[in-house]
CSV table of C-alpha atoms and ligand atoms in Angstrom, one decimal:
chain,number,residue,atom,x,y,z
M,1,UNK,CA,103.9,105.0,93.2
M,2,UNK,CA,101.2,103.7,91.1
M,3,UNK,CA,98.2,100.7,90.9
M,4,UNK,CA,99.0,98.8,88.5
M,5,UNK,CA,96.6,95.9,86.6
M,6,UNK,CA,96.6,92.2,88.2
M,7,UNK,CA,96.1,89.9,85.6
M,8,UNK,CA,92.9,87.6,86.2
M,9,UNK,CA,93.0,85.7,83.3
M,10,UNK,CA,94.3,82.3,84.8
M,11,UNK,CA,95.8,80.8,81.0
M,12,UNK,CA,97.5,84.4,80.7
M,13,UNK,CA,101.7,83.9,79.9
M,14,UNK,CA,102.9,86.1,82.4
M,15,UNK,CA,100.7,83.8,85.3
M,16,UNK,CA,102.6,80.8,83.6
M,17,UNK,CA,105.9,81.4,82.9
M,18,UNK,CA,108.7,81.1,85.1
M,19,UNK,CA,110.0,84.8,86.3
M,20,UNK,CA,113.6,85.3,85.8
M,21,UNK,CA,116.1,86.5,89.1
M,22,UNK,CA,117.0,89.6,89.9
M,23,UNK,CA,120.4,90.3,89.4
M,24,UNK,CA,120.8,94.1,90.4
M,25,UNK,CA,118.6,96.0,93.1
M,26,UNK,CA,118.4,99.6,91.3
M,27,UNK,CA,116.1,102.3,91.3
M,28,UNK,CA,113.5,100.3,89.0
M,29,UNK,CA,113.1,97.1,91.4
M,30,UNK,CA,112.2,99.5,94.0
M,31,UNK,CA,110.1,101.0,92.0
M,32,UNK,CA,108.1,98.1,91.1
M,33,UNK,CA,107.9,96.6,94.5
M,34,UNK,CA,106.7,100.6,95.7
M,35,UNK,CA,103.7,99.7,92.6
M,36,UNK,CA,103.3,96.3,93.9
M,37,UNK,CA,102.8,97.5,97.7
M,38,UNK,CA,100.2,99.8,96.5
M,39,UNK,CA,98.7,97.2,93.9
M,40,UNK,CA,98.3,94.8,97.1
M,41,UNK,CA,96.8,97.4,99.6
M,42,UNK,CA,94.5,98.8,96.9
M,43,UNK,CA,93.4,95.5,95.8
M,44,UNK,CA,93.3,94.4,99.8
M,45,UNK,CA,94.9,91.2,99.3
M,46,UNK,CA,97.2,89.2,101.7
M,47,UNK,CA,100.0,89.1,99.4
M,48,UNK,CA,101.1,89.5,95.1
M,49,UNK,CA,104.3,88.6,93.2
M,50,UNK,CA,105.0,90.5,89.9
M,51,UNK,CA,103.9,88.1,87.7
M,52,UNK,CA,100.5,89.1,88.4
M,53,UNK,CA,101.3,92.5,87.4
M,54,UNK,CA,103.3,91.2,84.1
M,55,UNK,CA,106.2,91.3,85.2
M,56,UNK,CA,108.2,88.5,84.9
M,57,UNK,CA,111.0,89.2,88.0
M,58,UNK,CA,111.1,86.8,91.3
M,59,UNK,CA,109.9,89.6,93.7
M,60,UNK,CA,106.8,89.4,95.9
M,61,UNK,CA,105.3,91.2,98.8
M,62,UNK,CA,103.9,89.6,101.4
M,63,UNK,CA,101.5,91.6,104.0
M,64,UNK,CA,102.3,90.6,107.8
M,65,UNK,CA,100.0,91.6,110.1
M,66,UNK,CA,99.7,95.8,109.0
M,67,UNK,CA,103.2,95.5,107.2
M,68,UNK,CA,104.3,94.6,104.0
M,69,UNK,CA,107.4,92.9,103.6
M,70,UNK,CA,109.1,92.9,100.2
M,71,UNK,CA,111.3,89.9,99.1
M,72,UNK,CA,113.7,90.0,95.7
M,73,UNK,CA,114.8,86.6,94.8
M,74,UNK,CA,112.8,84.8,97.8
M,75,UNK,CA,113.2,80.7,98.1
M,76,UNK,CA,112.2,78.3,100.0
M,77,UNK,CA,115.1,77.5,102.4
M,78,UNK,CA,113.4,75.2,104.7
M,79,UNK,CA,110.1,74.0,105.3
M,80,UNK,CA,108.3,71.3,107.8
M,81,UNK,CA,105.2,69.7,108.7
M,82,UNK,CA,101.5,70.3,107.0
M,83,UNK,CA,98.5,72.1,107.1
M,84,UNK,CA,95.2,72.4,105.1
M,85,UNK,CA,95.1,75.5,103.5
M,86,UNK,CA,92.1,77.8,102.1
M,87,UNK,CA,93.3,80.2,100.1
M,88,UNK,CA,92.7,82.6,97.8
M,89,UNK,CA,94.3,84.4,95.2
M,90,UNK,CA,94.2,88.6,93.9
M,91,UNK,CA,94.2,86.2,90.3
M,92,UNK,CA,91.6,84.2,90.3
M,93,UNK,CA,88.5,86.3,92.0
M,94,UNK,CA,85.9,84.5,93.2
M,95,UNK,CA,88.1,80.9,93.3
M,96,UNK,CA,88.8,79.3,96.7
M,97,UNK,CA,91.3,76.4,96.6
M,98,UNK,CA,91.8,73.7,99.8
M,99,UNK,CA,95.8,73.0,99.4
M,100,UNK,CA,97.8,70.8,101.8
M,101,UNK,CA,101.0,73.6,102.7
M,102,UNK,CA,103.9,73.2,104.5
M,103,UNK,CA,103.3,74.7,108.8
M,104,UNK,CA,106.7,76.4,108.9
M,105,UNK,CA,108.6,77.8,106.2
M,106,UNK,CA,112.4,79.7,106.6
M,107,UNK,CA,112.1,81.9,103.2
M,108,UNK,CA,115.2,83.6,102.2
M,109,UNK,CA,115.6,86.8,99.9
M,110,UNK,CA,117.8,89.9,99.1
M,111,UNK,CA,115.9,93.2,101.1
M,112,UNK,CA,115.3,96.5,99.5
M,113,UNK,CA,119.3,97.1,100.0
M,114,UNK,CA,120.0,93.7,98.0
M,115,UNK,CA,121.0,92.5,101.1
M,116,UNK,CA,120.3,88.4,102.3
M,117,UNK,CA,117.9,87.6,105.1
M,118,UNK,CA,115.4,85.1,106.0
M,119,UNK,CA,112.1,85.3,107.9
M,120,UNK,CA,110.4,82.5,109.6
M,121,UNK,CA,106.8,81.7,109.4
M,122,UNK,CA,103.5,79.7,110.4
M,123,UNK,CA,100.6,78.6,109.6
M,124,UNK,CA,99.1,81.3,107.1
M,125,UNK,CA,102.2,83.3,107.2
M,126,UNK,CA,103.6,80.1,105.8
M,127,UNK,CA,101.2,79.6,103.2
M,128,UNK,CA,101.2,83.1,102.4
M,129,UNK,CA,105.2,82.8,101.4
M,130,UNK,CA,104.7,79.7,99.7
M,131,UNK,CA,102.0,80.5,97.7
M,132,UNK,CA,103.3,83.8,96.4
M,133,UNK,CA,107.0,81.9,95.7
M,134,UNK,CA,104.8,79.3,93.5
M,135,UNK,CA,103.8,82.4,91.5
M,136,UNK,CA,107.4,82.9,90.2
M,137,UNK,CA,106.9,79.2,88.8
M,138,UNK,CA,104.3,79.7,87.0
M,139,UNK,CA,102.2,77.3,89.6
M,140,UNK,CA,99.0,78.4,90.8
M,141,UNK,CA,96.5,77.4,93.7
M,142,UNK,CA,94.2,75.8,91.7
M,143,UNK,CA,97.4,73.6,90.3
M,144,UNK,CA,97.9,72.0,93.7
M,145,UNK,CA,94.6,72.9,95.1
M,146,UNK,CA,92.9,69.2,96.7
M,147,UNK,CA,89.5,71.1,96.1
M,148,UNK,CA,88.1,74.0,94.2
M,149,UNK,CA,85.3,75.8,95.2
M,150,UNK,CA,84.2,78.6,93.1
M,151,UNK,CA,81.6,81.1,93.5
M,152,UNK,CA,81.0,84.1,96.3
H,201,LIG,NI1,98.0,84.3,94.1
């Protein structure tokens, strides 16, 4: 396993692209979401998708509670209801955003085996998801942020 750079530079091409699917879970995709779960707990964030490391692939890791849970391919399946959102991102140090987010979100992925399943989650959980899925876009907080506040 290894740390690898997050890129901080908000106009940087890899934040702004749109990541490409993952068509075959081999020995290098779990390698880079080994990187990424080290990337996250070094950098002791709440949750990173490869873009951030320049990689353009739809994989994330999300932290819940003291696990980390990787997702390959992860979308939005089904989401309901709203909440006001302050967030932060391992991108953008130093930037808070206020962004309306869905309460519940189903988010379904391909595991580390490459095999389907989808997790349910709330509140920040649900944010959390949703935020790190917007990576893979290209979108950012501060995109659909309602308010920025910078500094700290
Ligand atoms: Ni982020």
């Amino acid at each position: 396993m290894a740390v690898r750079d997050i890129i901080m530079d908000p106009a940087d091409k890899a934040l702004r692209r749109k990541a490409e699917s993952v068509d075959r879970v081999d020995k290098n995709v779990l390698k880079l979401l080994e990187d990424m779960t080290e990337t996250l707990q070094n950098a002791g964030g709440n949750g990173l998708a490869a873009p951030q490391i320049g990689v353009l692939s739809r994989l994330i890791i999300v932290k819940k509670e003291m696990k980390y849970i990787k997702l390959i391919n992860p979308v939005l399946v089904k989401s309901a209801g709203e909440q006001i959102s302050f967030e932060g991102c391992l991108s953008l140090p130093g930037i808070y955003g206020v962004i309306r987010r869905p309460e519940f979100a189903v988010i379904g992925a391909l595991d580390t085996e490459g095999k389907p399943f989808e997790i349910k989650a709330v509140r920040h959980l649900a944010a959390a998801f949703v935020h790190e899925i917007d990576h893979l876009d290209g979108i950012l907080m501060i995109d659909k942020a309602v308010r920025i506040i910078s500094g700290g």
